[in-house]
PDB file of C-alpha atoms and ligand atoms in Angstrom:
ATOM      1  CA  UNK A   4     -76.059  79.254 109.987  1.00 43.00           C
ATOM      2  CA  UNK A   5     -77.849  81.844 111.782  1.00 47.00           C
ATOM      3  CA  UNK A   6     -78.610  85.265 109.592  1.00 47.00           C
ATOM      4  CA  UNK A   7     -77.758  83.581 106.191  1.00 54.00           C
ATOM      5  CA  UNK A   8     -80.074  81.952 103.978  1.00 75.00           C
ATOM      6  CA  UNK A   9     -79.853  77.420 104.107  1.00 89.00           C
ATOM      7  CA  UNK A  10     -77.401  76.938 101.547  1.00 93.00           C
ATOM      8  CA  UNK A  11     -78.739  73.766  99.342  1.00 95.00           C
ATOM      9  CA  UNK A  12     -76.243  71.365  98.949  1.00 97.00           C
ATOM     10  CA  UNK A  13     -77.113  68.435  96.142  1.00 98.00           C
ATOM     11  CA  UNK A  14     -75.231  65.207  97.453  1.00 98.00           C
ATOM     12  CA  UNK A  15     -74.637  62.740  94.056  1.00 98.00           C
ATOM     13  CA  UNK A  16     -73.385  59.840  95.720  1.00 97.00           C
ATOM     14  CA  UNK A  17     -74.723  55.920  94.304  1.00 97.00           C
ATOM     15  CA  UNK A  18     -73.885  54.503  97.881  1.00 96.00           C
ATOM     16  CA  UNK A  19     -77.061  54.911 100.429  1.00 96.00           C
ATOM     17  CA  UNK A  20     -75.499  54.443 103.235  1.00 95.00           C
ATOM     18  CA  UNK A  21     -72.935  57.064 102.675  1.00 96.00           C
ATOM     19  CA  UNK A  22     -75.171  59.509 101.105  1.00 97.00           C
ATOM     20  CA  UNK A  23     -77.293  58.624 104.213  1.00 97.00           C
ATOM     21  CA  UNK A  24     -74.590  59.789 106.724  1.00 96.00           C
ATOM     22  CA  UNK A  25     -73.545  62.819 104.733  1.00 97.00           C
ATOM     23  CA  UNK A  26     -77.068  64.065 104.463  1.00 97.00           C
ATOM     24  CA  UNK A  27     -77.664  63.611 108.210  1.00 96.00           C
ATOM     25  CA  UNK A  28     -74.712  65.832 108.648  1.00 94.00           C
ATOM     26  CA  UNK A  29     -75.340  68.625 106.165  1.00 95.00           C
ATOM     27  CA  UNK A  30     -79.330  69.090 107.712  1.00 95.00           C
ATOM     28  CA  UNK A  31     -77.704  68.430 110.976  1.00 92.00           C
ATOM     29  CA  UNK A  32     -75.974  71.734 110.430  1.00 90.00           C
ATOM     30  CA  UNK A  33     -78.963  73.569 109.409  1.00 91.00           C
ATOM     31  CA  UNK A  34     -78.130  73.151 105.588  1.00 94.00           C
ATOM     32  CA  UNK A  35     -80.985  71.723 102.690  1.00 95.00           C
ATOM     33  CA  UNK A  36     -79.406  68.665 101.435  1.00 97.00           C
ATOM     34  CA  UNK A  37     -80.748  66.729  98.207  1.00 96.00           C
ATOM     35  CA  UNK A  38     -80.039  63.650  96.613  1.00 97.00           C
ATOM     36  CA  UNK A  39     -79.182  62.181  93.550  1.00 97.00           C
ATOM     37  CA  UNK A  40     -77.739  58.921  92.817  1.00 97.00           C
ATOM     38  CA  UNK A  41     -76.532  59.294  88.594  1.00 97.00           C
ATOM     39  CA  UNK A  42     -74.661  62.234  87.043  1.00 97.00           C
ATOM     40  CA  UNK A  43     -77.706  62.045  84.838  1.00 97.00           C
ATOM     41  CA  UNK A  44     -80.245  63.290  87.257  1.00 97.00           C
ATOM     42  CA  UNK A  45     -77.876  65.470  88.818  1.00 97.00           C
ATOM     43  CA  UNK A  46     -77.111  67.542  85.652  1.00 97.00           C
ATOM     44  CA  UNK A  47     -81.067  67.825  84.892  1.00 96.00           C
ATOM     45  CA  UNK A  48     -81.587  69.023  88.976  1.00 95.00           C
ATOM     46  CA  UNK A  49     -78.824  71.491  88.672  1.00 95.00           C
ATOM     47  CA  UNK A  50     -80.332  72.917  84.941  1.00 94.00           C
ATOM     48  CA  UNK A  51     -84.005  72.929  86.851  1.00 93.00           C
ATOM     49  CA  UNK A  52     -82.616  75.178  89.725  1.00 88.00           C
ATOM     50  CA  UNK A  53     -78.730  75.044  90.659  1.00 85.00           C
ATOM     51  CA  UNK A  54     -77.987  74.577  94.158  1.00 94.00           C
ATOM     52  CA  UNK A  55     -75.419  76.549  96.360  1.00 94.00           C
ATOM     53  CA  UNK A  56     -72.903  73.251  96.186  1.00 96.00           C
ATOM     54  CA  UNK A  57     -72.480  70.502  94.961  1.00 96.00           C
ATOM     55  CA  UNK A  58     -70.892  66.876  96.686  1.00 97.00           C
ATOM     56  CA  UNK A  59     -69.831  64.475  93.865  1.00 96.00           C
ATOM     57  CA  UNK A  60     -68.926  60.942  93.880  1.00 95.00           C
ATOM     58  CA  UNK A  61     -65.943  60.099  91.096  1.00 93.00           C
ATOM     59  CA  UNK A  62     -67.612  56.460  90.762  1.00 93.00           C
ATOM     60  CA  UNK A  63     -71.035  56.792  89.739  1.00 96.00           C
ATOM     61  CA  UNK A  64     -72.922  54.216  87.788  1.00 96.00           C
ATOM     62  CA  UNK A  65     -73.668  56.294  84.457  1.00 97.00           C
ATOM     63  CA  UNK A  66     -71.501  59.169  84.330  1.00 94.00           C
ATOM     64  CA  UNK A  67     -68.069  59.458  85.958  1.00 91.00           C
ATOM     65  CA  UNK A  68     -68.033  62.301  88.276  1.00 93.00           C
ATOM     66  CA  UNK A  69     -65.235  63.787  86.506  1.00 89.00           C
ATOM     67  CA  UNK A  70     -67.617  64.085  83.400  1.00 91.00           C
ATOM     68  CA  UNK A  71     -70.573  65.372  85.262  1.00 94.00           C
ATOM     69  CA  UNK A  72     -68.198  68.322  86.858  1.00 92.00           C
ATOM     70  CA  UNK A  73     -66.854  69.068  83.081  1.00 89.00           C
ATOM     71  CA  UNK A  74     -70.724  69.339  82.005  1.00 93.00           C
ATOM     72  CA  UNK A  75     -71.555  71.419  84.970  1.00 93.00           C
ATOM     73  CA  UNK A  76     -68.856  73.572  84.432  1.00 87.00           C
ATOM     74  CA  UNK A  77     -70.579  74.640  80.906  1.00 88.00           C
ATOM     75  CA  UNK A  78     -73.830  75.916  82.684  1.00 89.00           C
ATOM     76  CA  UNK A  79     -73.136  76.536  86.162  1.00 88.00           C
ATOM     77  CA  UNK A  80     -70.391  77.447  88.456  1.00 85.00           C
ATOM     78  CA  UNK A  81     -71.028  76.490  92.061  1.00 90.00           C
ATOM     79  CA  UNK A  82     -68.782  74.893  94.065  1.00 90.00           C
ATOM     80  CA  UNK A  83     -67.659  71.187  93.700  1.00 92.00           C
ATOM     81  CA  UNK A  84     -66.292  69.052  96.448  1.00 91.00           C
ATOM     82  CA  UNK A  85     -65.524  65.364  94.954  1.00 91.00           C
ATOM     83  CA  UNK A  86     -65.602  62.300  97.312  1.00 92.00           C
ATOM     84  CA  UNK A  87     -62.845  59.721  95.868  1.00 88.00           C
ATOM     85  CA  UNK A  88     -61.981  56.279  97.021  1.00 85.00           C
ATOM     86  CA  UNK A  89     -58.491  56.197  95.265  1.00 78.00           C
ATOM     87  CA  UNK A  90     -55.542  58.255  96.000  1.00 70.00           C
ATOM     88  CA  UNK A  91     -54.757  57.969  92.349  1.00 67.00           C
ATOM     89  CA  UNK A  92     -57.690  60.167  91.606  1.00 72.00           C
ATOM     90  CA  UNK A  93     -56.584  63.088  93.553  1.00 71.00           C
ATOM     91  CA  UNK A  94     -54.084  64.096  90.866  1.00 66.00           C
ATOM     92  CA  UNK A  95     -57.072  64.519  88.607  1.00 65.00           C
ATOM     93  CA  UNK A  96     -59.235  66.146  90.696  1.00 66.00           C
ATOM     94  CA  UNK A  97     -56.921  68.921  91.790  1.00 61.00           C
ATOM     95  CA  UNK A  98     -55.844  69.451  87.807  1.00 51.00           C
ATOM     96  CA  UNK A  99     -56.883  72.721  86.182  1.00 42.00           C
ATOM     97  CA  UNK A 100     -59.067  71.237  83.459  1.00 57.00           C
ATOM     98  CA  UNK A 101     -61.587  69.583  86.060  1.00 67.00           C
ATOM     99  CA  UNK A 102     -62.646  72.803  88.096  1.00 68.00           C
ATOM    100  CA  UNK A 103     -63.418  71.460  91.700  1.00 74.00           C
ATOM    101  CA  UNK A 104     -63.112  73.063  94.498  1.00 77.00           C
ATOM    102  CA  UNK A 105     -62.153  70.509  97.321  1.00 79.00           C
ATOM    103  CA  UNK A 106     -61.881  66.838  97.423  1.00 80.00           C
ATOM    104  CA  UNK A 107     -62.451  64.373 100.382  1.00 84.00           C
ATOM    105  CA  UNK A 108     -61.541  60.721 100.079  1.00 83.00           C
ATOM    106  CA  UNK A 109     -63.263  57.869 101.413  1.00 87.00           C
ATOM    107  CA  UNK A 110     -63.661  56.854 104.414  1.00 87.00           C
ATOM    108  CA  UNK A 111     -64.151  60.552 105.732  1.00 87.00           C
ATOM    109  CA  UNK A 112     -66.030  62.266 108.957  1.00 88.00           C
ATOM    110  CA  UNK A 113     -69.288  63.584 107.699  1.00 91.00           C
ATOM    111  CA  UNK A 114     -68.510  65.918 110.224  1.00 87.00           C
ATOM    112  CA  UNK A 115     -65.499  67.283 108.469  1.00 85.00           C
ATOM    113  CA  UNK A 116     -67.072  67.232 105.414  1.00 90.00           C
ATOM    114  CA  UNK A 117     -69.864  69.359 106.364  1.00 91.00           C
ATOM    115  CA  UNK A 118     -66.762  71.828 108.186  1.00 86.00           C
ATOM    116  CA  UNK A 119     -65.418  71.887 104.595  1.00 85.00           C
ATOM    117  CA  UNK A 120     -68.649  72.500 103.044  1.00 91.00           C
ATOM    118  CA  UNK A 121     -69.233  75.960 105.404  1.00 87.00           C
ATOM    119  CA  UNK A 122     -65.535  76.718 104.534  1.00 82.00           C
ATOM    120  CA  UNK A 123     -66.771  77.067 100.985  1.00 84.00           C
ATOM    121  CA  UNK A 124     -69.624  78.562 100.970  1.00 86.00           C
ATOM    122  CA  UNK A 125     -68.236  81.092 102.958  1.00 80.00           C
ATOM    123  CA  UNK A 126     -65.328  81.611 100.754  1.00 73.00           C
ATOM    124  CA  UNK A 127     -67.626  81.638  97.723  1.00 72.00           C
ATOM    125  CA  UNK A 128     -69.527  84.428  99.500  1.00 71.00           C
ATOM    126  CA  UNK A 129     -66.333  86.624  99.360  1.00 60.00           C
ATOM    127  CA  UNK A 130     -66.006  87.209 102.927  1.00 45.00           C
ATOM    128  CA  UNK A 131     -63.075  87.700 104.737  1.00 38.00           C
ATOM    129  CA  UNK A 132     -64.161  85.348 107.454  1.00 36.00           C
ATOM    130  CA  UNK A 133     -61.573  82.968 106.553  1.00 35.00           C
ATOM    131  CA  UNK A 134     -58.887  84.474 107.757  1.00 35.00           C
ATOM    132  CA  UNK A 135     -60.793  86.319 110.950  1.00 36.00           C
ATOM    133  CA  UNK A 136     -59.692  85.346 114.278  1.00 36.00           C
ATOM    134  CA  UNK A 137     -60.800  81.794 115.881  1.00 42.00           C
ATOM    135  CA  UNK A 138     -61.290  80.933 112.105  1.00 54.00           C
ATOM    136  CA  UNK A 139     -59.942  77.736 111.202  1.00 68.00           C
ATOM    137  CA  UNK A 140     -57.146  78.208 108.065  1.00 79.00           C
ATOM    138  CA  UNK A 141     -58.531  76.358 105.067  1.00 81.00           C
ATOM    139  CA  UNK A 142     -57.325  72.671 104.387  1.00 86.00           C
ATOM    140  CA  UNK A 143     -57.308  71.773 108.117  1.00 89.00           C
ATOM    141  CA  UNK A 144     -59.916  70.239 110.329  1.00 88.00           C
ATOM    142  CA  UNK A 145     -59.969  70.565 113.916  1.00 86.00           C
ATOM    143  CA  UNK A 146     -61.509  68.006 116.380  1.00 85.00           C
ATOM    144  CA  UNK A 147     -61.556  69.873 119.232  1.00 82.00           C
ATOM    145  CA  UNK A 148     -63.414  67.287 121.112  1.00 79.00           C
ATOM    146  CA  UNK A 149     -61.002  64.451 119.977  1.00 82.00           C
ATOM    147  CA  UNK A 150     -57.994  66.947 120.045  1.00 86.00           C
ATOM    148  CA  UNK A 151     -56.739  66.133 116.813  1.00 88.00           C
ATOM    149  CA  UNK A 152     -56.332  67.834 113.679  1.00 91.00           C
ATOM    150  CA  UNK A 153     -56.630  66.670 109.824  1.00 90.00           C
ATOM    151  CA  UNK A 154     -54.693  68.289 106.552  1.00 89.00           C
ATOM    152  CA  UNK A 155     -56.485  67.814 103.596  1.00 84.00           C
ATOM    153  CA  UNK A 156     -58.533  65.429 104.748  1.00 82.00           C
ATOM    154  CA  UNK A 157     -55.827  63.586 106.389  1.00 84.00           C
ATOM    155  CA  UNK A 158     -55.882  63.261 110.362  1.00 89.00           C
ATOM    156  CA  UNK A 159     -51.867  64.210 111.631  1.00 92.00           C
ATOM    157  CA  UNK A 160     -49.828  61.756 113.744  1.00 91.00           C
ATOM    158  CA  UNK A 161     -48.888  64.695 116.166  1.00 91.00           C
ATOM    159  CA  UNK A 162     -47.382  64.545 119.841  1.00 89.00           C
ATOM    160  CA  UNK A 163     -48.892  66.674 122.457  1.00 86.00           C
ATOM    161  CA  UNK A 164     -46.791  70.011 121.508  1.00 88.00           C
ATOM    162  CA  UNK A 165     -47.362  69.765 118.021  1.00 92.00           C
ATOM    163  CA  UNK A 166     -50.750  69.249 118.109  1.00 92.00           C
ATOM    164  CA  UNK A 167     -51.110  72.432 120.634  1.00 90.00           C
ATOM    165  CA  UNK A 168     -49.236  74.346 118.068  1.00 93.00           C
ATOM    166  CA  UNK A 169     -50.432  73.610 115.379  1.00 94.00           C
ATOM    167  CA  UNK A 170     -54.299  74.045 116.703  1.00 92.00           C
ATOM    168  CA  UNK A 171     -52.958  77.464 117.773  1.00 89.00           C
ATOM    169  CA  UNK A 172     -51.591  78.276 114.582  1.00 91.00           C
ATOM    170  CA  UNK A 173     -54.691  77.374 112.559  1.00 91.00           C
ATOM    171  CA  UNK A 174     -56.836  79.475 114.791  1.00 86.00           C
ATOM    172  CA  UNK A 175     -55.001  82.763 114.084  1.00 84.00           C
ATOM    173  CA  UNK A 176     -54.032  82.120 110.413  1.00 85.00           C
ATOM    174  CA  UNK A 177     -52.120  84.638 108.839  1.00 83.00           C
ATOM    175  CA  UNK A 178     -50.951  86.132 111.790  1.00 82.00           C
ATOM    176  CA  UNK A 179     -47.393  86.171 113.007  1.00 82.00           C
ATOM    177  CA  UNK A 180     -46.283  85.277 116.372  1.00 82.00           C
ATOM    178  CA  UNK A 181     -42.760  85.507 117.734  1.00 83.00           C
ATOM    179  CA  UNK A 182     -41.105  82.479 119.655  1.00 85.00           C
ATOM    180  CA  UNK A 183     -41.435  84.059 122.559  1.00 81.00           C
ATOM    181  CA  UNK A 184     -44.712  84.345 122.386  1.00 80.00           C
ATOM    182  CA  UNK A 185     -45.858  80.777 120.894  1.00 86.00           C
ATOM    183  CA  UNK A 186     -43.978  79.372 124.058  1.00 83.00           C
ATOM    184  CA  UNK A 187     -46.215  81.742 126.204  1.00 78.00           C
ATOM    185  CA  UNK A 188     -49.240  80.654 124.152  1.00 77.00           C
ATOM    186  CA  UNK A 189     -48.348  77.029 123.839  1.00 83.00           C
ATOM    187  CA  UNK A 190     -46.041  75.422 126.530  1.00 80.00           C
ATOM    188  CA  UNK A 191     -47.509  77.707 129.163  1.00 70.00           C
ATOM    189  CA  UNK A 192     -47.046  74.764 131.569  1.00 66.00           C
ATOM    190  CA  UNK A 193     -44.188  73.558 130.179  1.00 67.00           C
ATOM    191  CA  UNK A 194     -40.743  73.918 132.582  1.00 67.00           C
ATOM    192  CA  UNK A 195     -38.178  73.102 129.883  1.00 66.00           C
ATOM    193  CA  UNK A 196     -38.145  75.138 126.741  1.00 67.00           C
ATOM    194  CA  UNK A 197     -35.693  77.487 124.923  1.00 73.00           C
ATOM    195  CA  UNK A 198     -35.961  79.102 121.228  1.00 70.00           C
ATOM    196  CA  UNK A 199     -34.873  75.942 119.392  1.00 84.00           C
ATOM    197  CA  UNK A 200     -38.038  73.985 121.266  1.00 88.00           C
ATOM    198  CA  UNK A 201     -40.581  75.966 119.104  1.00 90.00           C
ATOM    199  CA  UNK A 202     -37.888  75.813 115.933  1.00 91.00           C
ATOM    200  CA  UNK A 203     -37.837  72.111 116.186  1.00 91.00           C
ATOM    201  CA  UNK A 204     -41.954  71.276 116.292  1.00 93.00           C
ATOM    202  CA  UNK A 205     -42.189  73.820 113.272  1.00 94.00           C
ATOM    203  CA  UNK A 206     -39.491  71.279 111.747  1.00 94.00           C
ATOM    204  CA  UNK A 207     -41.332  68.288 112.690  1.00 94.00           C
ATOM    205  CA  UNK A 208     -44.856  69.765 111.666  1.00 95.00           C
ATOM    206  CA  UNK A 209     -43.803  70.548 108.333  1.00 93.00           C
ATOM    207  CA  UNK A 210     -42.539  67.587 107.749  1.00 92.00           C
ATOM    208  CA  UNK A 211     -45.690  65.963 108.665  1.00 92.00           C
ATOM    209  CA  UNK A 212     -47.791  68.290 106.695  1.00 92.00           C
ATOM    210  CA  UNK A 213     -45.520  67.696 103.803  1.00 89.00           C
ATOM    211  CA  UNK A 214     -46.596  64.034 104.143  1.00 86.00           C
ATOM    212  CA  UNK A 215     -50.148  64.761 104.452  1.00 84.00           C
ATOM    213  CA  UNK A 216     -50.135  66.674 101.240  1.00 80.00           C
ATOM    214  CA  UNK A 217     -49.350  63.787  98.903  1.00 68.00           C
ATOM    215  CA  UNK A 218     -49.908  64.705  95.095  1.00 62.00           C
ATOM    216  CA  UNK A 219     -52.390  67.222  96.045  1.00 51.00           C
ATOM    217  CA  UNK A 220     -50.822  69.585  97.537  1.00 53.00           C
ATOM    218  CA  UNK A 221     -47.095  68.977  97.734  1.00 57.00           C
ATOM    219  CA  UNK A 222     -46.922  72.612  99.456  1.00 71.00           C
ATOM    220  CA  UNK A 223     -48.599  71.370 102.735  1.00 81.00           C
ATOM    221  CA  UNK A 224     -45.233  71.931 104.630  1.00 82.00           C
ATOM    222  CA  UNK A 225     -45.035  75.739 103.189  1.00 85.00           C
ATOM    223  CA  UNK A 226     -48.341  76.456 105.038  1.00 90.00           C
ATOM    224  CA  UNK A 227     -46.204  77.461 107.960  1.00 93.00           C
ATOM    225  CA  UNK A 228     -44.059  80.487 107.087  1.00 91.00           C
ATOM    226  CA  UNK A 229     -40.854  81.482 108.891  1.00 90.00           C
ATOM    227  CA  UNK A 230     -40.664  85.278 109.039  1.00 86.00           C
ATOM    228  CA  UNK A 231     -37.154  85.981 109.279  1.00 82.00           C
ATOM    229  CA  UNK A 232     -36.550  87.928 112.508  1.00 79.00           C
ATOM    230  CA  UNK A 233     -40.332  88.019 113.556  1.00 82.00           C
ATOM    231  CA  UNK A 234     -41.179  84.001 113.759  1.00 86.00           C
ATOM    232  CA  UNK A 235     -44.054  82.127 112.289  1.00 91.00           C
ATOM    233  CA  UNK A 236     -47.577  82.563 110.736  1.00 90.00           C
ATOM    234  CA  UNK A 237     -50.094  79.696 109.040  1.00 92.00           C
ATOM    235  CA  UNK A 238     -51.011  80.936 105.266  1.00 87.00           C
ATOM    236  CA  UNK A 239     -54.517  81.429 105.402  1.00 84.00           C
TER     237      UNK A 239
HETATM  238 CA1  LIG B 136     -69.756  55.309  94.066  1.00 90.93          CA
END
């Protein structure tokens, strides 16, 4: 993160191995990572000197992670991503009373979590970066490399078109493109489209995205807007 200051990011995870791999990410990307491996020790590290973020496993041995974000909350208010292994715990952790910030649920890409740990940071800084161009719209992932992209966490089942779209969509979030021009941008080698080929992957992505967003987010498919007369934007 060149011109900023290395965030410190405390990881409170009881596994090794997966604290392991998520610290090799986080210093991998030029962040200070620590470790802790009870909510104990974590609350007395973040009393001594709070770090920029902290990564917090629901199961711990001592303290559930839900308790050790409620006590955190009382002193300190940095960002919380929790790592679950249930789906049944998402409900939880995106309810008001728990205060996180993000969740990510096991098994996950210690690459993506580290993408979702910038995405944070930076929004906790106030910037506007999130919704500047080539930004990536918050909630989604891109693999470039692996062409692919995740909601939430979730990688999406997408054909070729959708994915295209989609990836272009999440790179200019918040700005509106007619049809016209997201078949220029998108099936630029494509012989066969009309109007309805652009209305019908919104249809399908949306429907996807709605099935991404289980519990958590049950707006996933609203992320794409239809702007009557204009066409479509992603909500930043
Ligand atoms: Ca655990």
């Amino acid at each position: 993160m060149p011109g900023m200051e290395q965030p410190r990011i405390l990881v409170v995870e009881d596994e090794q191995a997966i604290a392991d791999t998520i610290l090799y990410a986080l210093r991998t990307d030029g962040m200070l990572a620590e470790h802790c491996t009870l909510g104990g020790a974590a609350l007395e590290r973040m009393r001594a000197g709070p770090a920029d973020l902290v990564i917090l496993d629901v199961g711990l041995p001592d303290l559930s992670g839900f308790e050790v974000c409620r006590t955190l909350r009382t002193f300190c208010d940095a960002p919380v991503i929790f790592l679950t292994a249930r789906h049944e715990e998402i409900d939880r952790i995106v309810g008001l009373e728990i205060g996180a910030d993000d969740y990510v649920v096991k098994p996950f890409s210690p690459r993506e979590l580290a993408a979702r740990v910038r995405a944070i940071l930076r929004r906790a800084r106030g910037g506007s970066t999130a919704v500047a161009k080539g930004d990536e719209a918050a909630g989604f992932t891109h693999d470039k490399d692996g062409a692919r992209l995740a909601y939430r966490g979730r990688w999406l089942e997408l054909t070729r078109y959708e994915y295209l779209l989609l990836a272009w969509l999440v790179a200019h979030p918040g700005r509106i493109y007619s049809r016209a021009q997201l078949m220029e941008c998108v099936w630029e080698d494509a012989l066969d489209t009309s109007d309805r080929t652009v209305d019908t992957h919104v249809k399908t992505l949306r429907a996807k995205l709605r099935e991404a967003s289980t519990g958590a987010s049950p707006d996933g498919a609203g992320r794409i807007r239809t702007h009557r007369g204009m066409g479509y934007s992603l909500e930043p």
